[in-house]
Short mmCIF file of C-alpha atoms in Angstrom, two decimals:
data_model
loop_
_atom_site.label_atom_id
_atom_site.label_comp_id
_atom_site.label_asym_id
_atom_site.label_seq_id
_atom_site.Cartn_x
_atom_site.Cartn_y
_atom_site.Cartn_z
CA MET A 18 -12.13 89.81 196.07
CA LYS A 19 -12.79 89.61 199.82
CA TRP A 20 -16.46 88.87 199.22
CA LYS A 21 -15.66 86.31 196.52
CA CYS A 22 -13.45 84.47 199.02
CA ILE A 23 -16.16 84.58 201.66
CA LEU A 24 -18.75 83.23 199.22
CA ALA A 25 -16.40 80.48 198.11
CA LEU A 26 -15.70 79.42 201.69
CA THR A 27 -19.40 79.54 202.48
CA ALA A 28 -20.13 77.27 199.54
CA LEU A 29 -17.44 74.85 200.73
CA TRP A 30 -18.91 74.61 204.21
CA LEU A 31 -22.49 74.30 202.95
CA GLY A 32 -21.34 71.45 200.75
CA LEU A 33 -19.83 69.66 203.75
CA ALA A 34 -22.67 70.21 206.21
CA SER A 35 -25.59 67.84 205.82
CA THR A 36 -29.12 69.10 205.47
CA TYR A 37 -30.63 68.75 208.92
CA PRO A 38 -34.22 67.55 209.39
CA ALA A 39 -36.71 69.45 211.50
CA ALA A 40 -36.77 68.46 215.15
CA ALA A 41 -39.19 65.78 216.23
CA GLN A 42 -41.89 66.81 218.69
CA THR A 43 -41.78 63.94 221.17
CA PRO A 44 -39.54 64.67 224.17
CA GLY A 45 -37.66 62.07 226.17
CA GLY A 46 -34.75 59.69 225.82
CA THR A 47 -31.04 59.92 226.61
CA LEU A 48 -28.57 61.93 224.58
CA THR A 49 -25.10 60.38 224.89
CA ILE A 50 -22.12 62.61 224.09
CA ARG A 51 -18.47 61.63 223.90
CA ILE A 52 -15.78 63.53 225.79
CA ASN A 53 -12.17 62.42 225.53
CA ALA A 54 -11.27 62.99 229.18
CA ASP A 55 -13.02 63.36 232.50
CA ILE A 56 -13.88 66.78 233.85
CA ARG A 57 -11.46 68.30 236.35
CA GLY A 58 -14.04 69.43 238.90
CA THR A 59 -17.34 71.24 239.36
CA ASP A 60 -16.24 74.55 240.85
CA GLY A 61 -15.26 76.22 237.56
CA LEU A 62 -11.76 77.09 238.78
CA ASN A 63 -9.96 73.87 237.89
CA ARG A 64 -10.97 73.61 234.26
CA ASP A 65 -10.26 72.47 230.74
CA ALA A 66 -12.37 72.33 227.56
CA ASN A 67 -14.33 69.22 228.60
CA THR A 68 -15.04 70.72 232.00
CA ASP A 69 -16.31 73.93 230.39
CA THR A 70 -18.68 71.99 228.13
CA VAL A 71 -20.26 70.01 230.95
CA LEU A 72 -20.50 72.85 233.45
CA HIS A 73 -22.09 75.26 230.96
CA THR A 74 -24.82 72.65 230.52
CA ILE A 75 -25.53 72.79 234.26
CA PHE A 76 -24.88 76.46 235.02
CA GLU A 77 -25.69 79.75 233.30
CA THR A 78 -23.83 83.03 232.92
CA LEU A 79 -25.63 86.37 233.07
CA VAL A 80 -25.10 86.92 229.36
CA ALA A 81 -23.82 84.65 226.59
CA TYR A 82 -22.57 84.59 223.04
CA ARG A 83 -25.04 84.16 220.19
CA ASP A 84 -24.26 82.25 216.99
CA ASP A 85 -23.14 85.47 215.32
CA LEU A 86 -20.82 86.20 218.29
CA SER A 87 -22.91 89.11 219.54
CA ILE A 88 -23.93 89.10 223.21
CA GLY A 89 -27.40 87.92 224.18
CA PRO A 90 -29.38 87.27 227.37
CA LEU A 91 -29.24 84.16 229.53
CA LEU A 92 -29.68 84.34 233.30
CA ALA A 93 -30.07 88.10 232.88
CA GLN A 94 -33.08 88.74 230.69
CA SER A 95 -32.06 92.35 229.98
CA TRP A 96 -29.51 95.02 230.83
CA THR A 97 -28.83 98.69 230.38
CA VAL A 98 -25.61 100.69 230.18
CA SER A 99 -25.19 104.19 231.62
CA ASP A 100 -24.37 107.11 229.34
CA ASP A 101 -20.79 107.20 230.58
CA GLY A 102 -20.34 103.47 229.83
CA ARG A 103 -19.31 102.64 233.39
CA THR A 104 -22.49 101.22 234.95
CA TYR A 105 -24.19 98.01 233.78
CA THR A 106 -27.58 97.19 235.30
CA PHE A 107 -28.81 93.61 234.82
CA LYS A 108 -32.35 92.32 235.39
CA LEU A 109 -32.44 88.63 236.28
CA ARG A 110 -34.69 86.21 234.43
CA ASP A 111 -38.18 85.94 235.86
CA ASP A 112 -38.83 82.75 237.83
CA ALA A 113 -35.21 81.55 237.61
CA THR A 114 -34.49 78.94 240.28
CA PHE A 115 -31.59 76.76 241.31
CA HIS A 116 -31.83 73.00 240.94
CA ASN A 117 -32.68 72.70 244.64
CA GLY A 118 -35.72 74.93 244.16
CA ASP A 119 -34.28 78.11 245.67
CA LYS A 120 -35.09 81.31 243.82
CA VAL A 121 -32.12 83.04 242.18
CA THR A 122 -31.52 86.52 243.57
CA SER A 123 -29.08 89.33 242.97
CA ALA A 124 -27.38 88.39 246.25
CA ASP A 125 -26.46 85.03 244.68
CA VAL A 126 -24.85 86.83 241.75
CA LYS A 127 -22.79 88.99 244.09
CA TRP A 128 -21.82 85.96 246.19
CA ASN A 129 -20.49 84.21 243.08
CA TRP A 130 -18.58 87.29 241.99
CA ASP A 131 -16.99 87.78 245.40
CA ARG A 132 -16.05 84.10 245.55
CA ARG A 133 -14.18 84.28 242.24
CA VAL A 134 -12.41 87.50 243.09
CA LYS A 135 -11.36 86.01 246.43
CA ALA A 136 -9.91 83.00 244.57
CA GLY A 137 -7.19 85.30 243.21
CA LYS A 138 -4.83 83.49 240.84
CA ASP A 139 -6.89 80.30 241.11
CA TRP A 140 -9.46 82.01 238.89
CA PHE A 141 -7.37 82.66 235.81
CA CYS A 142 -9.82 85.32 234.59
CA ASN A 143 -9.20 87.63 237.54
CA PRO A 144 -6.68 89.72 235.51
CA TYR A 145 -9.47 90.53 233.07
CA PHE A 146 -11.41 92.32 235.82
CA ASP A 147 -8.89 93.52 238.43
CA GLY A 148 -7.41 96.41 236.46
CA SER A 149 -4.15 94.70 235.48
CA GLN A 150 -5.33 94.61 231.85
CA GLY A 151 -7.25 97.89 232.00
CA LEU A 152 -10.76 96.78 232.96
CA LYS A 153 -11.55 96.89 236.68
CA VAL A 154 -14.85 96.02 238.36
CA GLU A 155 -15.07 98.59 241.13
CA SER A 156 -18.28 97.37 242.75
CA VAL A 157 -21.20 94.96 242.46
CA ASP A 158 -24.43 96.21 244.04
CA THR A 159 -27.82 94.60 244.61
CA PRO A 160 -30.51 97.31 244.87
CA ASP A 161 -33.27 94.66 244.84
CA ASP A 162 -33.60 90.89 244.47
CA GLN A 163 -33.88 91.02 240.67
CA THR A 164 -31.28 93.70 239.92
CA VAL A 165 -27.49 93.54 239.82
CA VAL A 166 -25.36 96.60 239.13
CA PHE A 167 -21.71 96.35 238.02
CA LYS A 168 -19.61 99.50 238.07
CA ILE A 169 -16.35 99.53 236.12
CA ASN A 170 -13.47 101.98 236.13
CA GLU A 171 -13.83 103.15 232.52
CA PRO A 172 -15.79 102.32 229.36
CA ASN A 173 -14.74 98.94 228.01
CA ALA A 174 -15.79 97.35 224.72
CA LEU A 175 -15.33 93.83 226.08
CA PHE A 176 -16.96 93.91 229.52
CA LEU A 177 -20.03 91.94 228.41
CA ALA A 178 -17.84 89.63 226.32
CA GLN A 179 -15.72 88.86 229.36
CA LEU A 180 -18.81 88.09 231.45
CA ALA A 181 -19.83 85.70 228.67
CA ASN A 182 -16.30 84.29 228.30
CA ILE A 183 -16.84 80.52 228.19
CA GLN A 184 -13.46 79.66 229.70
CA CYS A 185 -13.99 82.00 232.65
CA ASN A 186 -16.95 79.95 233.90
CA GLY A 187 -18.47 83.10 235.33
CA TRP A 188 -21.79 81.36 235.81
CA ILE A 189 -24.06 81.66 238.82
CA ALA A 190 -24.05 78.75 241.28
CA SER A 191 -26.06 78.21 244.42
CA PRO A 192 -24.19 79.23 247.60
CA LYS A 193 -25.28 75.83 248.93
CA ASN A 194 -22.55 74.24 246.82
CA VAL A 195 -20.11 75.19 249.60
CA ASP A 196 -19.84 74.07 253.20
CA LYS A 197 -19.91 76.30 256.28
CA ASP A 198 -16.21 77.04 255.84
CA GLY A 199 -16.75 78.20 252.27
CA LYS A 200 -15.18 75.14 250.68
CA TRP A 201 -16.80 73.88 247.48
CA ASN A 202 -18.31 70.38 247.73
CA PRO A 203 -16.78 68.53 244.74
CA ASP A 204 -19.82 66.24 244.51
CA LEU A 205 -22.25 69.13 244.02
CA ALA A 206 -23.12 71.27 241.03
CA ILE A 207 -26.32 73.15 241.90
CA GLY A 208 -26.94 75.52 239.03
CA THR A 209 -29.77 77.16 237.12
CA GLY A 210 -29.46 75.48 233.71
CA PRO A 211 -31.80 73.12 231.85
CA PHE A 212 -29.97 70.04 233.17
CA LYS A 213 -28.85 69.13 236.68
CA LEU A 214 -26.20 66.75 237.91
CA ARG A 215 -27.43 63.23 238.64
CA ASP A 216 -24.23 61.20 238.80
CA TRP A 217 -20.51 61.58 238.23
CA THR A 218 -18.70 58.26 237.93
CA LYS A 219 -15.10 59.41 237.96
CA GLY A 220 -13.19 58.51 234.83
CA GLN A 221 -16.26 57.07 233.12
CA SER A 222 -19.24 59.36 232.74
CA ILE A 223 -21.23 62.36 233.93
CA THR A 224 -25.01 61.98 233.81
CA LEU A 225 -27.34 64.97 233.86
CA GLU A 226 -31.12 64.94 234.07
CA ARG A 227 -33.58 67.47 232.73
CA TYR A 228 -34.52 70.13 235.29
CA ALA A 229 -38.31 70.05 235.16
CA ASP A 230 -38.78 73.52 236.69
CA TYR A 231 -36.52 75.32 234.22
CA LYS A 232 -38.13 78.48 232.81
CA PRO A 233 -36.45 79.47 229.53
CA LEU A 234 -36.19 82.85 227.88
CA SER A 235 -38.50 83.70 225.00
CA GLU A 236 -35.55 84.73 222.79
CA LYS A 237 -34.68 82.09 220.21
CA MET A 238 -31.81 79.74 221.01
CA SER A 239 -28.58 81.10 219.53
CA GLY A 240 -25.08 80.06 220.57
CA TYR A 241 -25.11 79.85 224.35
CA ALA A 242 -27.80 82.56 224.64
CA GLY A 243 -31.58 82.55 224.55
CA ASP A 244 -33.97 79.62 224.92
CA ARG A 245 -32.32 76.59 226.53
CA SER A 246 -35.36 74.32 226.61
CA ALA A 247 -34.40 70.68 227.19
CA TYR A 248 -36.24 67.97 225.28
CA VAL A 249 -34.31 64.85 226.26
CA ASP A 250 -34.77 63.37 229.73
CA GLU A 251 -31.07 63.01 230.38
CA VAL A 252 -27.67 63.78 228.92
CA LYS A 253 -24.77 61.41 229.46
CA PHE A 254 -21.21 62.56 228.79
CA VAL A 255 -19.17 59.37 228.29
CA VAL A 256 -15.38 59.38 228.59
CA ILE A 257 -13.81 57.65 225.57
CA PRO A 258 -10.13 58.64 225.32
CA ASP A 259 -9.30 56.83 222.07
CA THR A 260 -10.46 58.47 218.83
CA SER A 261 -10.93 55.18 216.96
CA ALA A 262 -12.93 53.72 219.83
CA ALA A 263 -15.13 56.81 219.83
CA GLU A 264 -15.86 56.37 216.10
CA THR A 265 -16.70 52.71 216.66
CA ALA A 266 -19.08 53.70 219.46
CA LEU A 267 -20.77 56.25 217.18
CA TYR A 268 -21.35 53.73 214.38
CA ALA A 269 -22.68 51.21 216.91
CA LYS A 270 -24.99 53.96 218.29
CA GLN A 271 -23.47 53.61 221.74
CA ILE A 272 -23.04 57.37 221.62
CA ASP A 273 -25.19 59.90 219.79
CA VAL A 274 -22.82 62.84 219.38
CA LEU A 275 -19.11 62.78 218.56
CA PRO A 276 -17.73 66.34 218.79
CA GLY A 277 -14.41 67.21 217.19
CA PHE A 278 -14.82 64.67 214.43
CA GLU A 279 -11.72 64.04 212.33
CA ALA A 280 -11.90 65.91 209.00
CA SER A 281 -10.35 63.00 207.14
CA ARG A 282 -13.16 60.71 208.30
CA VAL A 283 -16.14 62.76 207.14
CA ASP A 284 -16.87 60.85 203.93
CA GLU A 285 -16.88 57.49 205.68
CA ALA A 286 -19.18 58.78 208.41
CA LYS A 287 -21.69 59.97 205.81
CA GLN A 288 -21.51 56.65 204.00
CA ARG A 289 -22.38 54.94 207.28
CA GLY A 290 -25.50 57.08 207.63
CA MET A 291 -24.22 59.60 210.14
CA THR A 292 -25.10 63.29 209.99
CA VAL A 293 -22.00 65.51 209.83
CA LEU A 294 -22.29 69.19 210.68
CA SER A 295 -19.52 71.75 210.36
CA THR A 296 -18.62 75.43 210.42
CA PRO A 297 -15.40 77.48 210.44
CA GLY A 298 -13.94 77.53 213.94
CA LEU A 299 -12.25 79.86 216.41
CA SER A 300 -10.25 77.28 218.39
CA TRP A 301 -6.56 78.02 217.79
CA THR A 302 -4.00 75.24 217.49
CA PRO A 303 -0.40 76.31 218.21
CA LEU A 304 2.96 74.97 219.33
CA LEU A 305 3.91 76.67 222.59
CA ILE A 306 7.46 77.87 223.24
CA GLN A 307 8.81 78.53 226.72
CA THR A 308 10.53 81.85 226.09
CA ARG A 309 12.27 81.75 229.47
CA ASP A 310 14.02 78.49 228.63
CA LEU A 311 17.81 78.93 228.57
CA LEU A 312 17.95 77.88 224.93
CA LEU A 313 14.64 79.22 223.60
CA LYS A 314 14.87 82.67 225.17
CA ASN A 315 17.14 83.53 222.21
CA VAL A 316 14.84 85.03 219.56
CA LYS A 317 17.14 83.79 216.78
CA MET A 318 16.61 80.25 218.02
CA ARG A 319 12.85 80.73 217.90
CA GLN A 320 13.07 82.25 214.43
CA ALA A 321 15.18 79.31 213.29
CA ILE A 322 12.49 76.92 214.50
CA ALA A 323 9.79 78.90 212.68
CA HIS A 324 11.71 78.79 209.38
CA ALA A 325 12.10 75.01 209.74
CA ILE A 326 8.36 74.31 209.79
CA ASP A 327 6.12 74.03 206.74
CA PHE A 328 3.02 75.38 208.47
CA SER A 329 0.78 75.25 205.40
CA GLN A 330 1.48 71.55 204.93
CA ILE A 331 0.57 70.82 208.56
CA ALA A 332 -2.73 72.69 208.24
CA GLN A 333 -3.54 70.89 204.98
CA VAL A 334 -2.79 67.44 206.38
CA ARG A 335 -4.52 67.88 209.73
CA THR A 336 -7.74 69.52 208.51
CA ASN A 337 -8.05 67.82 205.14
CA GLY A 338 -7.90 71.26 203.54
CA LEU A 339 -10.80 72.68 205.57
CA SER A 340 -8.57 75.17 207.39
CA LEU A 341 -5.57 77.17 206.25
CA PHE A 342 -2.39 78.13 208.09
CA ASN A 343 -2.89 81.05 210.47
CA PRO A 344 -0.16 82.20 212.90
CA SER A 345 -2.19 85.07 214.37
CA GLY A 346 -4.80 85.62 217.06
CA VAL A 347 -7.30 86.68 214.40
CA ALA A 348 -9.13 83.75 212.84
CA GLN A 349 -10.16 83.62 209.18
CA ALA A 350 -13.74 83.48 210.49
CA SER A 351 -13.29 86.85 212.21
CA ALA A 352 -14.56 90.07 210.65
CA TYR A 353 -11.15 91.58 211.46
CA PHE A 354 -9.16 89.13 209.36
CA ASP A 355 -7.21 89.92 206.21
CA ASP A 356 -4.11 88.41 204.64
CA SER A 357 -1.76 90.66 206.61
CA PHE A 358 -2.35 88.36 209.58
CA LEU A 359 -0.63 85.56 207.65
CA THR A 360 2.74 87.36 207.71
CA TRP A 361 5.23 84.99 209.33
CA PRO A 362 8.77 83.61 208.88
CA LYS A 363 8.41 81.53 205.73
CA TYR A 364 9.44 77.89 205.39
CA ASP A 365 13.17 78.16 204.59
CA PRO A 366 15.56 75.46 205.90
CA GLU A 367 18.55 77.48 204.69
CA ALA A 368 17.45 80.43 206.83
CA THR A 369 17.15 77.98 209.73
CA LYS A 370 20.77 76.87 209.33
CA LYS A 371 21.99 80.46 209.26
CA LEU A 372 20.01 81.46 212.34
CA LEU A 373 21.12 78.35 214.25
CA ALA A 374 24.72 79.32 213.64
CA GLU A 375 24.07 82.89 214.77
CA ALA A 376 22.33 81.57 217.89
CA GLY A 377 25.32 79.37 218.72
CA TYR A 378 23.21 76.21 218.65
CA LYS A 379 25.28 73.08 219.34
CA GLY A 380 22.67 70.34 219.07
CA GLU A 381 21.11 70.74 222.50
CA PRO A 382 17.89 68.71 222.77
CA ILE A 383 14.50 70.42 222.60
CA THR A 384 11.62 68.46 224.09
CA ILE A 385 8.14 68.80 222.61
CA GLN A 386 5.47 67.71 225.06
CA THR A 387 2.38 66.12 223.54
CA ASN A 388 -0.40 63.64 224.28
CA SER A 389 -2.45 61.00 222.50
CA ARG A 390 -5.74 62.10 224.03
CA TYR A 391 -6.11 64.85 221.42
CA GLN A 392 -5.28 63.35 218.04
CA GLY A 393 -4.56 66.70 216.44
CA MET A 394 -2.05 67.71 219.11
CA TYR A 395 -0.22 64.42 218.72
CA ASP A 396 -0.17 64.48 214.92
CA ASN A 397 1.04 68.08 214.90
CA SER A 398 3.87 67.30 217.29
CA VAL A 399 5.00 64.35 215.16
CA MET A 400 5.10 66.47 212.00
CA VAL A 401 6.89 69.35 213.72
CA GLN A 402 9.46 67.05 215.29
CA ALA A 403 10.23 65.51 211.89
CA MET A 404 10.59 68.93 210.25
CA LEU A 405 12.86 70.23 212.99
CA ALA A 406 15.02 67.12 212.83
CA ALA A 407 15.32 67.49 209.05
CA ALA A 408 16.56 71.05 209.59
CA GLY A 409 19.25 69.97 212.07
CA ILE A 410 17.42 70.68 215.32
CA ASN A 411 17.59 67.94 217.95
CA ALA A 412 13.87 67.81 218.75
CA LYS A 413 12.43 64.97 220.80
CA LEU A 414 8.85 64.03 221.64
CA GLU A 415 7.62 63.44 225.18
CA THR A 416 4.16 61.85 225.14
CA LEU A 417 2.32 62.48 228.41
CA ASP A 418 -1.17 61.78 229.64
CA TRP A 419 -3.36 64.82 229.05
CA ALA A 420 -3.78 65.69 232.72
CA THR A 421 -0.01 65.84 233.23
CA GLN A 422 0.54 67.90 230.10
CA LEU A 423 -2.18 70.35 231.16
CA ASP A 424 -0.64 70.67 234.61
CA ASN A 425 2.71 71.44 232.95
CA TYR A 426 1.03 74.10 230.83
CA LEU A 427 -0.57 75.65 233.88
CA ALA A 428 2.83 75.77 235.61
CA GLY A 429 4.83 76.78 232.52
CA LYS A 430 6.95 73.64 232.79
CA PHE A 431 7.92 72.81 229.20
CA GLN A 432 10.31 73.76 226.41
CA MET A 433 7.79 73.29 223.63
CA GLN A 434 4.30 71.90 223.81
CA SER A 435 1.67 70.90 221.27
CA PHE A 436 -1.48 72.63 222.46
CA GLY A 437 -4.91 73.99 221.60
CA TYR A 438 -6.90 76.94 222.86
CA SER A 439 -10.67 76.73 223.15
CA ALA A 440 -12.55 79.23 221.03
CA ARG A 441 -12.10 82.84 222.10
CA LEU A 442 -14.80 84.79 220.35
CA ASP A 443 -12.94 88.08 220.00
CA PRO A 444 -9.24 88.58 219.12
CA SER A 445 -8.72 90.67 222.26
CA LEU A 446 -9.72 87.67 224.36
CA LEU A 447 -7.13 85.41 222.73
CA TYR A 448 -4.34 87.97 222.78
CA GLY A 449 -5.33 88.77 226.37
CA ILE A 450 -4.50 85.26 227.56
CA LEU A 451 -1.24 85.11 225.59
CA LEU A 452 0.23 88.35 226.90
CA GLY A 453 1.30 89.32 230.40
CA ASP A 454 3.90 88.56 233.06
CA LYS A 455 4.89 84.91 233.55
CA ASP A 456 5.86 85.59 237.15
CA GLU A 457 2.26 86.48 237.87
CA VAL A 458 0.51 84.10 235.43
CA PRO A 459 2.58 81.05 234.34
CA THR A 460 0.20 80.35 231.42
CA VAL A 461 1.25 83.60 229.73
CA GLN A 462 3.12 82.82 226.52
CA TRP A 463 4.39 86.23 225.45
CA GLU A 464 5.96 89.00 227.51
CA ASN A 465 5.87 92.19 225.45
CA ASP A 466 4.72 95.40 227.11
CA LYS A 467 4.06 97.19 223.84
CA ALA A 468 1.84 94.39 222.52
CA LEU A 469 0.04 94.20 225.87
CA ASP A 470 -0.67 97.93 225.70
CA PHE A 471 -2.18 97.45 222.23
CA VAL A 472 -4.43 94.71 223.63
CA ARG A 473 -5.60 97.02 226.40
CA GLN A 474 -6.34 99.72 223.85
CA SER A 475 -8.33 97.22 221.76
CA THR A 476 -10.70 96.65 224.68
CA LYS A 477 -11.43 100.36 225.03
CA VAL A 478 -12.28 101.32 221.45
CA THR A 479 -15.39 100.25 219.60
CA ASP A 480 -14.54 101.43 216.09
CA PRO A 481 -13.86 98.23 214.04
CA ALA A 482 -11.21 99.90 211.86
CA LYS A 483 -9.27 101.13 214.89
CA ARG A 484 -9.49 97.73 216.57
CA LYS A 485 -8.28 96.00 213.41
CA ASP A 486 -5.30 98.34 213.21
CA LEU A 487 -4.37 97.48 216.80
CA PHE A 488 -4.60 93.77 216.04
CA LYS A 489 -2.32 94.27 213.05
CA GLN A 490 0.27 96.00 215.22
CA ILE A 491 0.10 93.16 217.75
CA HIS A 492 0.65 90.58 215.03
CA ALA A 493 3.58 92.48 213.55
CA LEU A 494 5.29 92.35 216.95
CA MET A 495 4.46 88.65 217.29
CA ALA A 496 6.04 87.89 213.90
CA GLU A 497 9.25 89.53 215.16
CA ASP A 498 9.32 87.88 218.61
CA VAL A 499 8.02 84.43 217.56
CA PRO A 500 6.86 83.63 221.13
CA ILE A 501 4.41 80.99 219.91
CA LEU A 502 3.90 79.01 216.70
CA GLY A 503 0.30 79.30 215.51
CA LEU A 504 -0.73 76.54 213.12
CA TYR A 505 -4.43 76.86 212.20
CA TYR A 506 -7.93 77.30 213.56
CA GLU A 507 -9.74 74.01 214.02
CA PRO A 508 -12.85 73.60 211.88
CA VAL A 509 -15.85 72.67 214.02
CA ILE A 510 -16.97 69.21 212.88
CA ASP A 511 -19.42 67.07 214.84
CA ALA A 512 -20.96 63.77 213.81
CA VAL A 513 -24.32 62.58 215.14
CA THR A 514 -26.50 59.52 214.68
CA PRO A 515 -29.55 59.83 212.40
CA ASP A 516 -32.02 59.50 215.28
CA VAL A 517 -30.87 62.83 216.75
CA THR A 518 -32.62 65.97 215.48
CA GLY A 519 -32.22 69.64 216.30
CA TYR A 520 -28.50 69.36 217.01
CA ASN A 521 -26.17 71.86 215.39
CA VAL A 522 -22.69 73.33 215.63
CA TRP A 523 -21.52 76.92 216.03
CA ALA A 524 -18.29 78.92 215.98
CA GLY A 525 -18.05 78.73 219.79
CA ASP A 526 -17.28 75.02 219.34
CA LYS A 527 -19.23 73.90 222.40
CA THR A 528 -21.68 71.02 222.47
CA ARG A 529 -25.26 72.11 223.25
CA ALA A 530 -27.61 69.45 224.61
CA TRP A 531 -30.67 71.70 224.80
CA GLY A 532 -33.01 72.14 221.82
CA VAL A 533 -32.25 68.55 220.79
CA HIS A 534 -34.63 65.61 220.32
CA LYS A 535 -33.76 61.92 220.36
CA ASP A 536 -35.98 59.43 218.53
CA LYS A 537 -36.97 56.64 220.87
#
């Protein structure tokens, strides 16, 4: 039955995705890509999904995810692991240079690592490497210019995955991006990638130009790993906040690529001659709950809210049936998924009324923060607010600009919030950002020591069956605590103009400008 479901889903996605022509051979031209908000900076510390996309086009991590979510080479062309699993030795790519012409050395890798560690809480991935979640990098050594050696405290199944973690922005930048006092120059982004920064017009666009001296790997392009050969002369990320305006720009060929295309608009885009590409995604869309709020810290109140929401209907409406309800940190696209991860308080308004009475609810308002920058977040908040109101919960919407909402998320300043997590390519990575101590990391959504211990265990074992069992135990605890309301995993849907060839989508849900041709 499992394989029949997989084959059926595969057939569905193949039916949606257009047949893509072979790439043209003539390089040149400008590839214009829509982003819905400006980037937050170039240092990799102040980040969001748009910032990650742009910076990973300029910079490169040592290793990266492939299409199949395995780990492949990027700035490091190879690596070895010691027999005890505690020492990782990386060999840097031959002839790798920064955009200013300087050769990349192991000392640059160590400088970048030390800089991030020194950033402390400003680098939100520090807990993944400082021992607080089990894994600790004990030392980074540079025995020669081409070799970097990481030593960790104990074997860890996710060490390479964390180095490749897209949201961590653990890429290697030139030390010349900082001034003599060690402060990052916000107008610089000197990396090693196939494109370099030409211009950043704040609030409007970021223009990159092909780095002529880039020397790619011989391994085939896959995900973020392998060959990153650039074929267009420049890439322009254009800020278009409004979804309808972005569609209009696509049809007028003012932009070439529209990532995150609305599922309900696919048929029209095809009728207008656009190429639509899609695949199941790993980007999780939830409603956040501030469990330290005076009202929402009561688990019965949170359970009442969960019973008031028809999650399946929301997933159906928002994704046009391309994604199903999923409240867990294990996506349907994951090899670890089975139906046990769908266990959740069922839609039952009568149960809501009973739990509200037990919680002593007296009509206090609950504010759901949302924004119109991300259409899905806004639509989800509208549907949830209506369902809560119908169940007798005094829910109100607060529509903010995206930057303000994100700042509130980073500070934990909300009661409820319509949100979305960029793709985490292993369940441990998603659960790892949800769990912890809010006093130390305000973005933590769930404080449960037992669940956190299970996450730590999941990073230390490599047996798939044992890892799956740990994920099941985590989800069972989540279904009891209801610290967050998972809705669905966004399908990856991008639309491109017919004069673009070689472009494709992947589960990592990140736009890739390399390997792409643009007819001139």
